[in-house]
Amino acid sequence: MEAVDKYYGAFHALKSINLTVRQGEKVVLCGPSGSGKSTLIRCINYLENFAGGRVVVDGIELKSGASIDAIRREVGMVFQQFNLFPHMTVLRNCMLAPMKVRGMKATQAEEVARAYLERVRISDQMHKYPAQLSGGQQQRVAIARALCMDPKVMLFDEPTSALDPEMVKEVLDTMVSLAGERRTMICVTHEMGFARAVADRVIFMANGEIIEEAPPEEFFTAP
Ligand code: ADP
Ligand code: ADP
């Protein structure tokens, strides 16, 4: 991101953000509510448009039209509220993107979906509907669904904030296990234990700006 500015009406939500995340890096974004964390990561896959500056993902510059589709193929996103399709089984939820976006036949898409559901250890629930699962299970399905695009980058927007405390750990454990892979991860989270365990860099935002960034071992030791 280069000099990215975002306004909501007259409100300046992102103030000339410069951020480079290298391939495979694990970044945790933290900071007070309303500081612009969610807006920042939503600009990466153009869920939010922005007034000025540039976003480049894997060499593709985000402009309108074709580049948005191209970038969204590279970027998987996991939301606070899971956002699974309620009328589809877990398996169908995960097959959708491989079929619609990657153009796979159903049998091939099912193979991919089963593999990632296995990967997040939820394949025993794959014929159920989202409402039949716990929040933690739904969130792991949402992670599997994002992985089914085989994205280079995974964005997490407070993935554990809507969960009951006893379910937070199962989702964090899944995220920790993903951190062992080559994929780039950018996570908005208040889970500082997670940040300590996996982040290469912790970024602190306030009032639409990046105030501080450091590796966790520096970030968490008071000067
Ligand atoms: P964070 O993720 O750090 O909590 P957000 O990126 O969600 O912060 O929001 C940053 C600021 O922008 C907040 O003050 C919020 O109220 C405002 N904001 C976010 N989305 C909108 C929107 N769609 N319209 C107007 N203001 C918004
Ligand atoms: P979070 O802080 O968890 O990211 P918010 O509660 O700030 O989430 O925002 C939830 C949703 O409401 C987002 O889609 C955001 O864009 C929208 N939103 C947030 N603030 C405003 C606002 N002031 N006006 C309109 N929409 C907003």
Short mmCIF file of C-alpha atoms and ligand atoms in Angstrom, two decimals:
data_model
loop_
_atom_site.label_atom_id
_atom_site.label_comp_id
_atom_site.label_asym_id
_atom_site.label_seq_id
_atom_site.Cartn_x
_atom_site.Cartn_y
_atom_site.Cartn_z
CA MET A 1 0.00 0.00 0.00
CA GLU A 2 1.39 3.32 -1.00
CA ALA A 3 -0.06 6.56 0.37
CA VAL A 4 -3.54 5.07 0.65
CA ASP A 5 -6.22 7.52 1.74
CA LYS A 6 -9.75 6.50 2.60
CA TYR A 7 -12.66 8.77 3.46
CA TYR A 8 -16.14 7.92 4.66
CA GLY A 9 -17.86 11.13 3.60
CA ALA A 10 -15.80 13.83 5.30
CA PHE A 11 -14.28 11.39 7.82
CA HIS A 12 -10.63 10.58 7.10
CA ALA A 13 -10.46 6.88 7.98
CA LEU A 14 -7.02 6.05 6.53
CA LYS A 15 -4.35 8.73 6.40
CA SER A 16 -1.74 8.08 3.75
CA ILE A 17 -1.02 4.48 4.72
CA ASN A 18 2.29 3.02 3.55
CA LEU A 19 2.65 -0.67 4.18
CA THR A 20 4.72 -3.36 2.51
CA VAL A 21 4.10 -6.97 3.44
CA ARG A 22 6.51 -9.43 1.90
CA GLN A 23 5.50 -12.82 0.58
CA GLY A 24 4.94 -15.32 3.38
CA GLU A 25 5.04 -12.70 6.12
CA LYS A 26 2.60 -12.95 9.07
CA VAL A 27 1.38 -9.55 10.20
CA VAL A 28 -0.92 -8.74 13.12
CA LEU A 29 -2.81 -5.43 13.05
CA CYS A 30 -4.01 -4.12 16.39
CA GLY A 31 -5.21 -0.86 17.89
CA PRO A 32 -8.34 0.67 19.39
CA SER A 33 -11.79 0.15 17.92
CA GLY A 34 -12.42 2.63 15.11
CA SER A 35 -8.72 3.14 14.32
CA GLY A 36 -9.09 1.87 10.74
CA LYS A 37 -7.81 -1.72 10.95
CA SER A 38 -10.80 -3.25 9.24
CA THR A 39 -10.88 -0.50 6.62
CA LEU A 40 -7.19 -1.05 5.88
CA ILE A 41 -7.49 -4.76 5.18
CA ARG A 42 -10.73 -4.28 3.26
CA CYS A 43 -8.89 -1.93 0.90
CA ILE A 44 -6.49 -4.77 0.02
CA ASN A 45 -9.18 -6.72 -1.83
CA TYR A 46 -11.23 -3.65 -2.71
CA LEU A 47 -14.16 -4.38 -0.40
CA GLU A 48 -13.63 -0.67 0.25
CA ASN A 49 -12.64 1.75 -2.46
CA PHE A 50 -10.17 4.47 -1.61
CA ALA A 51 -9.57 8.02 -2.70
CA GLY A 52 -5.85 8.14 -3.23
CA GLY A 53 -2.75 6.01 -3.33
CA ARG A 54 -1.96 2.57 -4.69
CA VAL A 55 -2.53 -1.02 -3.65
CA VAL A 56 -0.46 -3.70 -5.36
CA VAL A 57 -0.92 -7.40 -4.59
CA ASP A 58 1.52 -9.87 -6.05
CA GLY A 59 2.44 -7.44 -8.80
CA ILE A 60 -1.15 -6.63 -9.72
CA GLU A 61 -2.15 -3.03 -9.20
CA LEU A 62 -5.64 -2.61 -7.88
CA LYS A 63 -7.70 -0.59 -10.32
CA SER A 64 -11.27 -1.13 -11.39
CA GLY A 65 -12.56 -4.07 -13.39
CA ALA A 66 -10.34 -7.02 -14.21
CA SER A 67 -7.66 -6.27 -11.63
CA ILE A 68 -10.21 -6.50 -8.81
CA ASP A 69 -11.21 -10.00 -9.89
CA ALA A 70 -7.56 -10.97 -10.32
CA ILE A 71 -6.66 -9.74 -6.85
CA ARG A 72 -9.67 -11.36 -5.22
CA ARG A 73 -8.46 -14.68 -6.60
CA GLU A 74 -5.19 -14.17 -4.70
CA VAL A 75 -6.71 -12.93 -1.46
CA GLY A 76 -8.88 -15.02 0.87
CA MET A 77 -10.82 -13.28 3.61
CA VAL A 78 -12.26 -14.42 6.92
CA PHE A 79 -14.76 -12.15 8.66
CA GLN A 80 -15.85 -11.72 12.25
CA GLN A 81 -19.33 -13.02 11.40
CA PHE A 82 -18.30 -16.10 9.35
CA ASN A 83 -20.53 -15.06 6.39
CA LEU A 84 -21.29 -18.64 5.34
CA PHE A 85 -24.22 -19.21 3.00
CA PRO A 86 -26.97 -20.51 5.32
CA HIS A 87 -28.86 -22.49 2.67
CA MET A 88 -25.82 -24.55 1.63
CA THR A 89 -24.11 -27.39 3.43
CA VAL A 90 -20.57 -26.92 4.66
CA LEU A 91 -19.28 -28.90 1.69
CA ARG A 92 -21.28 -26.81 -0.85
CA ASN A 93 -20.09 -23.60 0.81
CA CYS A 94 -16.53 -24.70 0.19
CA MET A 95 -17.13 -25.98 -3.35
CA LEU A 96 -18.64 -22.74 -4.56
CA ALA A 97 -15.53 -20.65 -5.17
CA PRO A 98 -13.49 -23.44 -6.81
CA MET A 99 -16.39 -23.95 -9.25
CA LYS A 100 -17.40 -20.34 -9.88
CA VAL A 101 -14.03 -18.66 -9.69
CA ARG A 102 -11.48 -21.34 -10.52
CA GLY A 103 -13.79 -22.96 -13.07
CA MET A 104 -13.51 -26.48 -11.66
CA LYS A 105 -15.95 -29.29 -12.28
CA ALA A 106 -17.99 -30.38 -9.27
CA THR A 107 -16.00 -33.55 -8.66
CA GLN A 108 -12.71 -31.68 -8.66
CA ALA A 109 -14.11 -28.85 -6.51
CA GLU A 110 -15.36 -31.43 -4.03
CA GLU A 111 -11.90 -32.93 -3.78
CA VAL A 112 -10.41 -29.51 -3.03
CA ALA A 113 -13.15 -28.71 -0.51
CA ARG A 114 -12.75 -32.04 1.29
CA ALA A 115 -8.99 -31.55 1.51
CA TYR A 116 -9.26 -28.14 3.16
CA LEU A 117 -12.08 -29.23 5.47
CA GLU A 118 -9.76 -32.03 6.52
CA ARG A 119 -6.99 -29.46 6.91
CA VAL A 120 -9.04 -27.51 9.49
CA ARG A 121 -10.28 -30.78 11.01
CA ILE A 122 -13.96 -30.26 10.35
CA SER A 123 -14.63 -32.73 7.56
CA ASP A 124 -16.86 -34.81 9.86
CA GLN A 125 -19.39 -31.94 9.74
CA MET A 126 -19.36 -31.37 6.00
CA HIS A 127 -22.93 -32.45 5.26
CA LYS A 128 -24.42 -30.16 7.89
CA TYR A 129 -25.74 -26.63 7.42
CA PRO A 130 -23.93 -23.71 9.09
CA ALA A 131 -26.70 -23.17 11.68
CA GLN A 132 -26.13 -26.72 12.95
CA LEU A 133 -22.53 -25.91 13.90
CA SER A 134 -21.01 -23.99 16.80
CA GLY A 135 -19.50 -20.58 16.13
CA GLY A 136 -16.00 -21.98 16.34
CA GLN A 137 -16.84 -24.73 13.87
CA GLN A 138 -18.46 -22.22 11.50
CA GLN A 139 -15.38 -20.05 11.63
CA ARG A 140 -13.14 -23.01 10.79
CA VAL A 141 -15.41 -23.74 7.83
CA ALA A 142 -15.07 -20.10 6.78
CA ILE A 143 -11.28 -20.50 6.93
CA ALA A 144 -11.47 -23.68 4.85
CA ARG A 145 -13.72 -21.93 2.35
CA ALA A 146 -11.23 -19.10 1.93
CA LEU A 147 -8.38 -21.61 1.53
CA CYS A 148 -10.28 -23.38 -1.27
CA MET A 149 -9.25 -20.53 -3.57
CA ASP A 150 -5.66 -21.41 -2.75
CA PRO A 151 -4.99 -17.71 -2.15
CA LYS A 152 -1.49 -16.32 -1.74
CA VAL A 153 -2.75 -13.95 0.95
CA MET A 154 -5.19 -14.58 3.80
CA LEU A 155 -6.88 -11.64 5.52
CA PHE A 156 -8.51 -12.16 8.91
CA ASP A 157 -10.80 -9.45 10.32
CA GLU A 158 -11.21 -10.14 14.03
CA PRO A 159 -12.00 -13.80 13.40
CA THR A 160 -12.47 -14.67 17.08
CA SER A 161 -14.30 -11.57 18.34
CA ALA A 162 -17.79 -12.95 17.79
CA LEU A 163 -17.03 -16.30 19.45
CA ASP A 164 -17.81 -17.58 22.91
CA PRO A 165 -14.58 -17.77 24.92
CA GLU A 166 -14.41 -21.57 24.87
CA MET A 167 -14.38 -21.53 21.05
CA VAL A 168 -11.66 -18.96 20.60
CA LYS A 169 -8.87 -21.46 21.13
CA GLU A 170 -9.98 -23.89 18.41
CA VAL A 171 -9.98 -21.09 15.84
CA LEU A 172 -6.66 -19.66 17.02
CA ASP A 173 -5.13 -23.14 16.92
CA THR A 174 -6.26 -23.45 13.30
CA MET A 175 -4.73 -20.07 12.48
CA VAL A 176 -1.48 -20.98 14.22
CA SER A 177 -1.27 -24.15 12.17
CA LEU A 178 -1.79 -22.13 8.96
CA ALA A 179 1.02 -19.82 9.98
CA GLY A 180 3.41 -22.70 9.41
CA GLU A 181 2.66 -22.52 5.67
CA ARG A 182 4.06 -20.23 3.01
CA ARG A 183 0.89 -18.15 2.68
CA THR A 184 1.00 -14.47 3.62
CA MET A 185 -1.30 -13.65 6.56
CA ILE A 186 -2.61 -10.29 7.69
CA CYS A 187 -4.72 -10.57 10.83
CA VAL A 188 -6.72 -7.93 12.65
CA THR A 189 -6.97 -9.34 16.15
CA HIS A 190 -6.79 -8.46 19.82
CA GLU A 191 -5.34 -11.89 20.60
CA MET A 192 -1.86 -10.90 21.68
CA GLY A 193 -0.92 -14.47 22.55
CA PHE A 194 -1.52 -15.31 18.91
CA ALA A 195 0.54 -12.29 17.85
CA ARG A 196 3.43 -13.40 20.07
CA ALA A 197 3.26 -16.93 18.73
CA VAL A 198 3.09 -16.31 14.99
CA ALA A 199 3.57 -12.68 13.96
CA ASP A 200 6.70 -11.58 12.16
CA ARG A 201 5.51 -8.04 12.73
CA VAL A 202 2.92 -6.34 14.90
CA ILE A 203 1.41 -3.11 13.63
CA PHE A 204 -0.40 -0.72 15.92
CA MET A 205 -2.93 1.70 14.42
CA ALA A 206 -4.65 4.74 15.90
CA ASN A 207 -6.81 7.39 14.21
CA GLY A 208 -6.28 6.03 10.71
CA GLU A 209 -2.50 5.91 10.96
CA ILE A 210 0.18 3.32 11.60
CA ILE A 211 1.71 4.46 14.87
CA GLU A 212 4.17 1.69 15.54
CA GLU A 213 5.42 -1.51 13.96
CA ALA A 214 7.88 -4.01 15.35
CA PRO A 215 8.54 -7.71 15.69
CA PRO A 216 6.51 -9.10 18.62
CA GLU A 217 9.54 -9.58 20.86
CA GLU A 218 10.20 -5.83 20.61
CA PHE A 219 6.59 -4.77 20.45
CA PHE A 220 5.70 -6.41 23.75
CA THR A 221 8.66 -5.19 25.75
CA ALA A 222 8.11 -1.72 27.14
CA PRO A 223 10.89 0.73 26.22
P1 ADP B 1 -11.46 -0.75 13.30
O1 ADP B 1 -11.44 -1.95 12.41
O2 ADP B 1 -10.09 -0.33 13.73
O3 ADP B 1 -12.40 -0.88 14.46
P2 ADP B 1 -12.84 0.49 11.11
O4 ADP B 1 -11.91 0.40 9.97
O5 ADP B 1 -13.97 -0.47 11.21
O6 ADP B 1 -11.99 0.48 12.45
O7 ADP B 1 -13.44 1.94 11.16
C1 ADP B 1 -12.64 3.10 11.17
C2 ADP B 1 -13.50 4.32 11.31
O8 ADP B 1 -14.27 4.48 10.13
C3 ADP B 1 -14.51 4.24 12.46
O9 ADP B 1 -14.61 5.52 13.04
C4 ADP B 1 -15.81 3.84 11.80
O10 ADP B 1 -16.93 4.32 12.50
C5 ADP B 1 -15.66 4.49 10.43
N1 ADP B 1 -16.39 3.71 9.41
C6 ADP B 1 -16.15 2.43 9.10
N2 ADP B 1 -16.97 2.02 8.12
C7 ADP B 1 -17.73 3.10 7.81
C8 ADP B 1 -18.75 3.31 6.87
N3 ADP B 1 -19.18 2.35 6.04
N4 ADP B 1 -19.31 4.53 6.82
C9 ADP B 1 -18.89 5.51 7.65
N5 ADP B 1 -17.92 5.38 8.55
C10 ADP B 1 -17.35 4.18 8.64
P1 ADP B 2 -15.34 -3.41 13.52
O1 ADP B 2 -14.93 -2.27 14.40
O2 ADP B 2 -15.54 -4.69 14.24
O3 ADP B 2 -14.52 -3.56 12.29
P2 ADP B 2 -17.68 -1.84 13.06
O4 ADP B 2 -18.69 -2.09 14.11
O5 ADP B 2 -16.82 -0.61 13.10
O6 ADP B 2 -16.79 -3.13 12.96
O7 ADP B 2 -18.37 -1.88 11.64
C1 ADP B 2 -19.29 -2.87 11.28
C2 ADP B 2 -19.85 -2.50 9.92
O8 ADP B 2 -20.51 -1.22 9.97
C3 ADP B 2 -18.77 -2.37 8.84
O9 ADP B 2 -19.26 -2.87 7.62
C4 ADP B 2 -18.51 -0.89 8.75
O10 ADP B 2 -18.09 -0.53 7.45
C5 ADP B 2 -19.89 -0.31 9.08
N1 ADP B 2 -19.75 0.98 9.80
C6 ADP B 2 -18.94 1.23 10.84
N2 ADP B 2 -19.06 2.49 11.24
C7 ADP B 2 -19.99 3.07 10.45
C8 ADP B 2 -20.55 4.36 10.36
N3 ADP B 2 -20.18 5.36 11.17
N4 ADP B 2 -21.48 4.57 9.40
C9 ADP B 2 -21.84 3.59 8.58
N5 ADP B 2 -21.34 2.34 8.60
C10 ADP B 2 -20.43 2.08 9.53
#
